[in-house]
Coordinates of C-alpha atoms in Angstrom, one line a residue:
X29 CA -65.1 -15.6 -223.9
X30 CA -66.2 -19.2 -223.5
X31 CA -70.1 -19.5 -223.2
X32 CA -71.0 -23.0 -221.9
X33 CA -74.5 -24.1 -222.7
X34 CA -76.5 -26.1 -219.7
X35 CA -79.7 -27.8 -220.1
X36 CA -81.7 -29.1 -216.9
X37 CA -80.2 -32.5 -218.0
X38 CA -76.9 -30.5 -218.0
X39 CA -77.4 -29.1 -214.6
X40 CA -78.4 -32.3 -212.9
X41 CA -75.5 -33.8 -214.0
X42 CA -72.9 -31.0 -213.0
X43 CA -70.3 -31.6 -209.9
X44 CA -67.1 -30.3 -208.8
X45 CA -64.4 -32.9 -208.8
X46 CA -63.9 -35.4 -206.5
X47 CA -60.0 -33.8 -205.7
X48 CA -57.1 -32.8 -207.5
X49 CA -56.4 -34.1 -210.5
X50 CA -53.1 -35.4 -210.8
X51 CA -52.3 -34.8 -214.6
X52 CA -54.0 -31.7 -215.0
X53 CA -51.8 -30.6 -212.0
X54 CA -48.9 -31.8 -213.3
X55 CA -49.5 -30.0 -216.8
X56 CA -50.7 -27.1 -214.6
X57 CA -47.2 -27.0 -213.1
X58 CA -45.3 -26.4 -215.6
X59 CA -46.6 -22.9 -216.8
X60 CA -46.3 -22.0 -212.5
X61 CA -42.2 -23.2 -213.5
X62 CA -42.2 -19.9 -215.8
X63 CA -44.6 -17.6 -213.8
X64 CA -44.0 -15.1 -210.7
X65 CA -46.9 -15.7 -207.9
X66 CA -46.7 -13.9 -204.8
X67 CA -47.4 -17.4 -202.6
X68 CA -44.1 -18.3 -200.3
X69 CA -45.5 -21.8 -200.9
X70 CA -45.0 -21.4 -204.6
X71 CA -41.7 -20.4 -204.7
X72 CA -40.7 -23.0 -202.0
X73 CA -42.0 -25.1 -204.9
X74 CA -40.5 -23.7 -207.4
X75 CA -37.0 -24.1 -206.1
X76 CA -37.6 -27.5 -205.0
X77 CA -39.0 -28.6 -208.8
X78 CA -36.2 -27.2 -210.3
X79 CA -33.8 -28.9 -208.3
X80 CA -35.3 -32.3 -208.3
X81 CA -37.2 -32.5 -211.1
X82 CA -35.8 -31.5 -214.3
X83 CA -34.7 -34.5 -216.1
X84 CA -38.0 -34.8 -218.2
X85 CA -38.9 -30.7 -218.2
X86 CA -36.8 -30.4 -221.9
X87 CA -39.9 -33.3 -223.3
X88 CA -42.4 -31.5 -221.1
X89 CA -42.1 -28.0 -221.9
X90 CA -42.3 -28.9 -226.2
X91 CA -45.7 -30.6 -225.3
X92 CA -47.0 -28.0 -222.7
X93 CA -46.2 -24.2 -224.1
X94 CA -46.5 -21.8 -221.4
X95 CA -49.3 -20.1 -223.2
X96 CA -51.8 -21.4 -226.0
X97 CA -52.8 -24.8 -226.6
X98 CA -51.7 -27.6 -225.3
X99 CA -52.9 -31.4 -225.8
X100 CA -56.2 -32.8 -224.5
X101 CA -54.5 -36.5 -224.6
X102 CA -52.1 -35.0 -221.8
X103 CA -54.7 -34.6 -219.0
X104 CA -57.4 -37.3 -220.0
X105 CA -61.0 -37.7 -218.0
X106 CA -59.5 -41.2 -216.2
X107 CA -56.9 -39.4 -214.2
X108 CA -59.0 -37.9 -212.0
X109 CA -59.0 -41.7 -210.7
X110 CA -54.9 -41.4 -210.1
X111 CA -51.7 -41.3 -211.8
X112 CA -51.8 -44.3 -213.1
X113 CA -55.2 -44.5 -214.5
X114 CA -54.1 -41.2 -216.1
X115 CA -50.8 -42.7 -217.8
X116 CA -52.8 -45.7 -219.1
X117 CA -55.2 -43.8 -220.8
X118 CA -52.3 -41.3 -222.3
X119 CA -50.7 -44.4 -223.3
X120 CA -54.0 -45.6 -224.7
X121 CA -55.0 -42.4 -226.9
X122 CA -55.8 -43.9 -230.5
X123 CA -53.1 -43.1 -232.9
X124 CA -55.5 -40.6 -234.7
X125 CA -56.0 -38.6 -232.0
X126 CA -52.6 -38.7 -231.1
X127 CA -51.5 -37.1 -234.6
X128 CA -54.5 -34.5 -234.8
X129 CA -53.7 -32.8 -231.3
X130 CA -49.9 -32.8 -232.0
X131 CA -50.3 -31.5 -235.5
X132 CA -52.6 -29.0 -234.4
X133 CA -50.0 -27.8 -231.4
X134 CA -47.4 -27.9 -234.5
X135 CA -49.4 -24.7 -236.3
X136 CA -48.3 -23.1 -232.9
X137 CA -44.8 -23.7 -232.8
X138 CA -42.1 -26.5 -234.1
X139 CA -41.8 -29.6 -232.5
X140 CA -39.4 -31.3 -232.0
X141 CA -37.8 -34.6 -234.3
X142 CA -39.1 -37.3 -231.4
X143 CA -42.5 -36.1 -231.5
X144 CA -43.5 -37.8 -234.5
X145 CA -43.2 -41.3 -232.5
X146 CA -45.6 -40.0 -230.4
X147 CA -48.3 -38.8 -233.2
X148 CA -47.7 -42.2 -235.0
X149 CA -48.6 -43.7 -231.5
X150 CA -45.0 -45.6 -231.4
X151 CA -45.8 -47.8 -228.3
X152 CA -42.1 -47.1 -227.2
X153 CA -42.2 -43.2 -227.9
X154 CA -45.8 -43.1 -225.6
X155 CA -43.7 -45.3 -222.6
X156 CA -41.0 -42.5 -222.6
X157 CA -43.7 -39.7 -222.5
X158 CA -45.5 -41.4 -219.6
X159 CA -42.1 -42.1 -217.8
X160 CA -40.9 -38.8 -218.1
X161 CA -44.6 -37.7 -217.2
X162 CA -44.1 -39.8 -214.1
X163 CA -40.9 -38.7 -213.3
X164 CA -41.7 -35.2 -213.2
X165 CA -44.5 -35.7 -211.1
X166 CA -43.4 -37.9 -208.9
X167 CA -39.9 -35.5 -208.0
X168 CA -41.9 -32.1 -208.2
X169 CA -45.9 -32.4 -207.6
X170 CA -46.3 -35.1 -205.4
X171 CA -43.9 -33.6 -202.9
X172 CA -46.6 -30.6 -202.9
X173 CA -49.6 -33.1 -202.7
X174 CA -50.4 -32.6 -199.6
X175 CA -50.7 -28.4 -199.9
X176 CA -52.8 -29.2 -202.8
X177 CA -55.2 -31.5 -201.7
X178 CA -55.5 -28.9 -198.9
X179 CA -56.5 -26.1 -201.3
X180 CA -58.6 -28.4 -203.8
X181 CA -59.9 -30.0 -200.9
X182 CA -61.2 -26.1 -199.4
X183 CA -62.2 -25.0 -202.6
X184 CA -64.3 -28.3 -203.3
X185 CA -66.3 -27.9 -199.9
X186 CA -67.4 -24.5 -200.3
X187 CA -68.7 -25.3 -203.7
X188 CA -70.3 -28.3 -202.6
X189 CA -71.9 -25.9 -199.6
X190 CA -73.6 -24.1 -201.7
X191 CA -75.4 -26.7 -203.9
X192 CA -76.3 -27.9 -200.7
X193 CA -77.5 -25.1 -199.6
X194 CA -79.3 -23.5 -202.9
X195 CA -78.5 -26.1 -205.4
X196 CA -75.6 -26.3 -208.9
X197 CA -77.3 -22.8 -210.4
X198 CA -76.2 -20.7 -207.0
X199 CA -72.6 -22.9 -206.9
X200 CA -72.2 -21.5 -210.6
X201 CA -72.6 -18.0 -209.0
X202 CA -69.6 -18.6 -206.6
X203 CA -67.0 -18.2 -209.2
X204 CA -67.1 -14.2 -209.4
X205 CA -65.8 -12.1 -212.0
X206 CA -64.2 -15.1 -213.8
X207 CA -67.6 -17.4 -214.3
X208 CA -70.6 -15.5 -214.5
X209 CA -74.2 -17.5 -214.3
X210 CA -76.7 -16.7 -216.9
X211 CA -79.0 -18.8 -217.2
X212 CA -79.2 -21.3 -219.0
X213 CA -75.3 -20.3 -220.0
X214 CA -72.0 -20.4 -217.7
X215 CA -69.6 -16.9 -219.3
X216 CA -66.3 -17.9 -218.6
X217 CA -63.2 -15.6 -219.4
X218 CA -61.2 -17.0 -222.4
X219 CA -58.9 -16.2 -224.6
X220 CA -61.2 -17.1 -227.6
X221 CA -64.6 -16.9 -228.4
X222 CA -66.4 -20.0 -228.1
X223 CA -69.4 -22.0 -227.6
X224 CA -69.6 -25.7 -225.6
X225 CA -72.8 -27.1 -226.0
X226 CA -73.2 -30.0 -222.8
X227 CA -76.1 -31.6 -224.7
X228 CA -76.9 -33.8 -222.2
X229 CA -73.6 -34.5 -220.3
X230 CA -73.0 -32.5 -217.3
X231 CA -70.0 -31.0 -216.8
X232 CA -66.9 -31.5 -214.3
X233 CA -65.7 -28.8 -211.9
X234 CA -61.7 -28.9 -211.6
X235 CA -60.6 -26.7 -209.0
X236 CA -56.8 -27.1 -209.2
X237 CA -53.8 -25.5 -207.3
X238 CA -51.3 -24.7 -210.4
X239 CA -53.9 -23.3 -212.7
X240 CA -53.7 -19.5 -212.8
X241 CA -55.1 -16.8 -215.1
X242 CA -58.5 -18.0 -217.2
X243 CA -60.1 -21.1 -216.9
X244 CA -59.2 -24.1 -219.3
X245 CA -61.3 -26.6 -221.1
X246 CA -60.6 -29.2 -223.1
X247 CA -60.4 -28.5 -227.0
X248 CA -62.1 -31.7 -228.5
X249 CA -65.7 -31.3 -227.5
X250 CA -66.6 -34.9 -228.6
X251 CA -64.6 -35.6 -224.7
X252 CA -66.5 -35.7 -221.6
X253 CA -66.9 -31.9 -221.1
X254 CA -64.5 -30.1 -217.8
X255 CA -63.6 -27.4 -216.8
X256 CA -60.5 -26.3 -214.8
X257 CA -60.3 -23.0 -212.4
X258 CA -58.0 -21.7 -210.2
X259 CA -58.8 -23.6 -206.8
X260 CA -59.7 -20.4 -204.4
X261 CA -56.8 -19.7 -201.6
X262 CA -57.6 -19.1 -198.1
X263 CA -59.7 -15.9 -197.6
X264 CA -59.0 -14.9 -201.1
X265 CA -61.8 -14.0 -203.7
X266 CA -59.6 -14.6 -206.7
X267 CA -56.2 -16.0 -207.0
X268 CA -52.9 -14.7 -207.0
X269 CA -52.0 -12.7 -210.4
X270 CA -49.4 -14.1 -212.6
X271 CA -46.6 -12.6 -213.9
X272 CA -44.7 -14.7 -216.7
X273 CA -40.9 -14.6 -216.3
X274 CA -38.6 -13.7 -218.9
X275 CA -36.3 -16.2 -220.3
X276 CA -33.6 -14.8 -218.5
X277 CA -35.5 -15.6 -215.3
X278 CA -34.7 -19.6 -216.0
X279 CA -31.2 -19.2 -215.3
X280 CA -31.5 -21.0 -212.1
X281 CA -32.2 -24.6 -213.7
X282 CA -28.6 -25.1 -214.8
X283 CA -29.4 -29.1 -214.7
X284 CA -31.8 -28.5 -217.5
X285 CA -31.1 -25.2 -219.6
X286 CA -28.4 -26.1 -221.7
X287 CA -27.2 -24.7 -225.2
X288 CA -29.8 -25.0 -227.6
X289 CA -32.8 -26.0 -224.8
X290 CA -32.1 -22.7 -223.3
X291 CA -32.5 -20.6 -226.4
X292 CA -35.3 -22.9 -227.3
X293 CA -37.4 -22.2 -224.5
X294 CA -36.4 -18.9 -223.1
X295 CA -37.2 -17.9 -227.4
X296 CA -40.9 -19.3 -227.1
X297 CA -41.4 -17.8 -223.6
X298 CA -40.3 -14.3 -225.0
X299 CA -42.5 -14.7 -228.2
X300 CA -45.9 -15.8 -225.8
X301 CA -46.5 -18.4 -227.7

């Protein structure tokens, strides 16, 4: 359980997001390429990103496991002001930072040889990660922009209705069984136990349209505090359930799974990690 800890300060300062965030979507995205959901829209989507969009997904997938952590640099605070904002701020992550979130990924699982250029903050190793970031998002999210605005966009409203309405403490009850309001603390179902103290900063709303399963906030807590949800689908109380694929499910991405990159990811998807 995650138990985030509001002050009046805290609660003043609270919102939902503006609108999709690009990069948290696009990160998002890639554990929806290795999970079943029971959308038609979804699988549209999943068909088309696999056909279009798999020239960066061998870099992608190393960064962003399917389960467990994953990099805060990946999906910093200044993309919710675009894609580009977002990839000059990756590109900008201080070379310290860069090498404590990758070697702390590395206790999860190997890495890959080119990584290091990124955790030494090699200006031409961070271009190719935001290329092939840009790439990927370009040829499979932004094609599905539109249908995610759409949810974000319905999800945001209703929130924003009910601080309206009551105020931030009755749109922290809208969540159900996934975000429970307790005064003065949010529960929030998590994978681990922990406690985020706001101390003052508010904290950020992201309903997003990829995100499935738990909630996600960032690791660092020195960052400005967020917190992601699954964006609520048309007269649904909670979201579609995930199923994760087997590695044997990937066989239809012949353009990317090749030799070793096959047994590679299909190994880690089997293992959970």
């Amino acid at each position: 359980m995650l138990r985030v800890h509001f002050t009046a300060q805290d609660l003043a300062r609270t919102r939902v997001s503006d609108g999709a965030d690009p990069l948290w979507e696009t990160a998002l995205s890639l554990h929806s390429l290795r999970v079943s959901r029971t959308e038609p829209a979804l699988a549209a989507w999943r068909q088309h990103a696999v056909r279009h969009g798999p020239g960066p997904l061998p870099t992608l997938f190393a960064l962003v496991p399917l389960t467990g952590y994953f990099p805060d640099f990946l999906t910093p605070f200044a993309s919710q002001y675009g894609v580009e904002p977002g990839l000059e701020a990756v590109m900008s992550t201080p070379r310290q930072r860069l090498r404590a979130e990758l070697t702390r990924l590395s206790g999860h699982r190997a890495l890959p040889g080119w990584a290091r250029g990124i955790a030494e903050g090699e200006p031409a190793a961070l271009r190719r990660l935001a290329r092939g970031l840009r790439t990927y998002h370009h040829l499979a999210v932004a094609p599905a922009w539109p249908r995610i605005a759409q949810r974000v966009g319905a999800d945001r409203e209703l929130r924003r209705h009910a601080v309206q309405q009551a105020g931030v403490e009755a749109m922290l009850r809208t969540f159900g069984a996934s975000m429970r309001w307790r005064r003065p603390v949010l529960e929030v179902d998590y994978p681990v136990q922990r406690e985020l103290h706001l101390q003052g900063r508010g904290l950020v709303l992201v309903p997003s349209y990829f995100s499935c399963g738990h909630p996600l906030a960032l690791v660092d807590e020195a960052l400005p505090p967020v917190l992601v949800y699954p964006a609520q689908a048309d007269g649904q109380a909670e979201g579609p359930r995930p199923r994760l694929y087997g590695g044997e499910a990937l066989r239809d991405v012949p353009a990317l799974l090749g030799g070793r990159v096959k047994t590679r990811i299909a190994a880690g998807i089997r293992s959970g990690g």
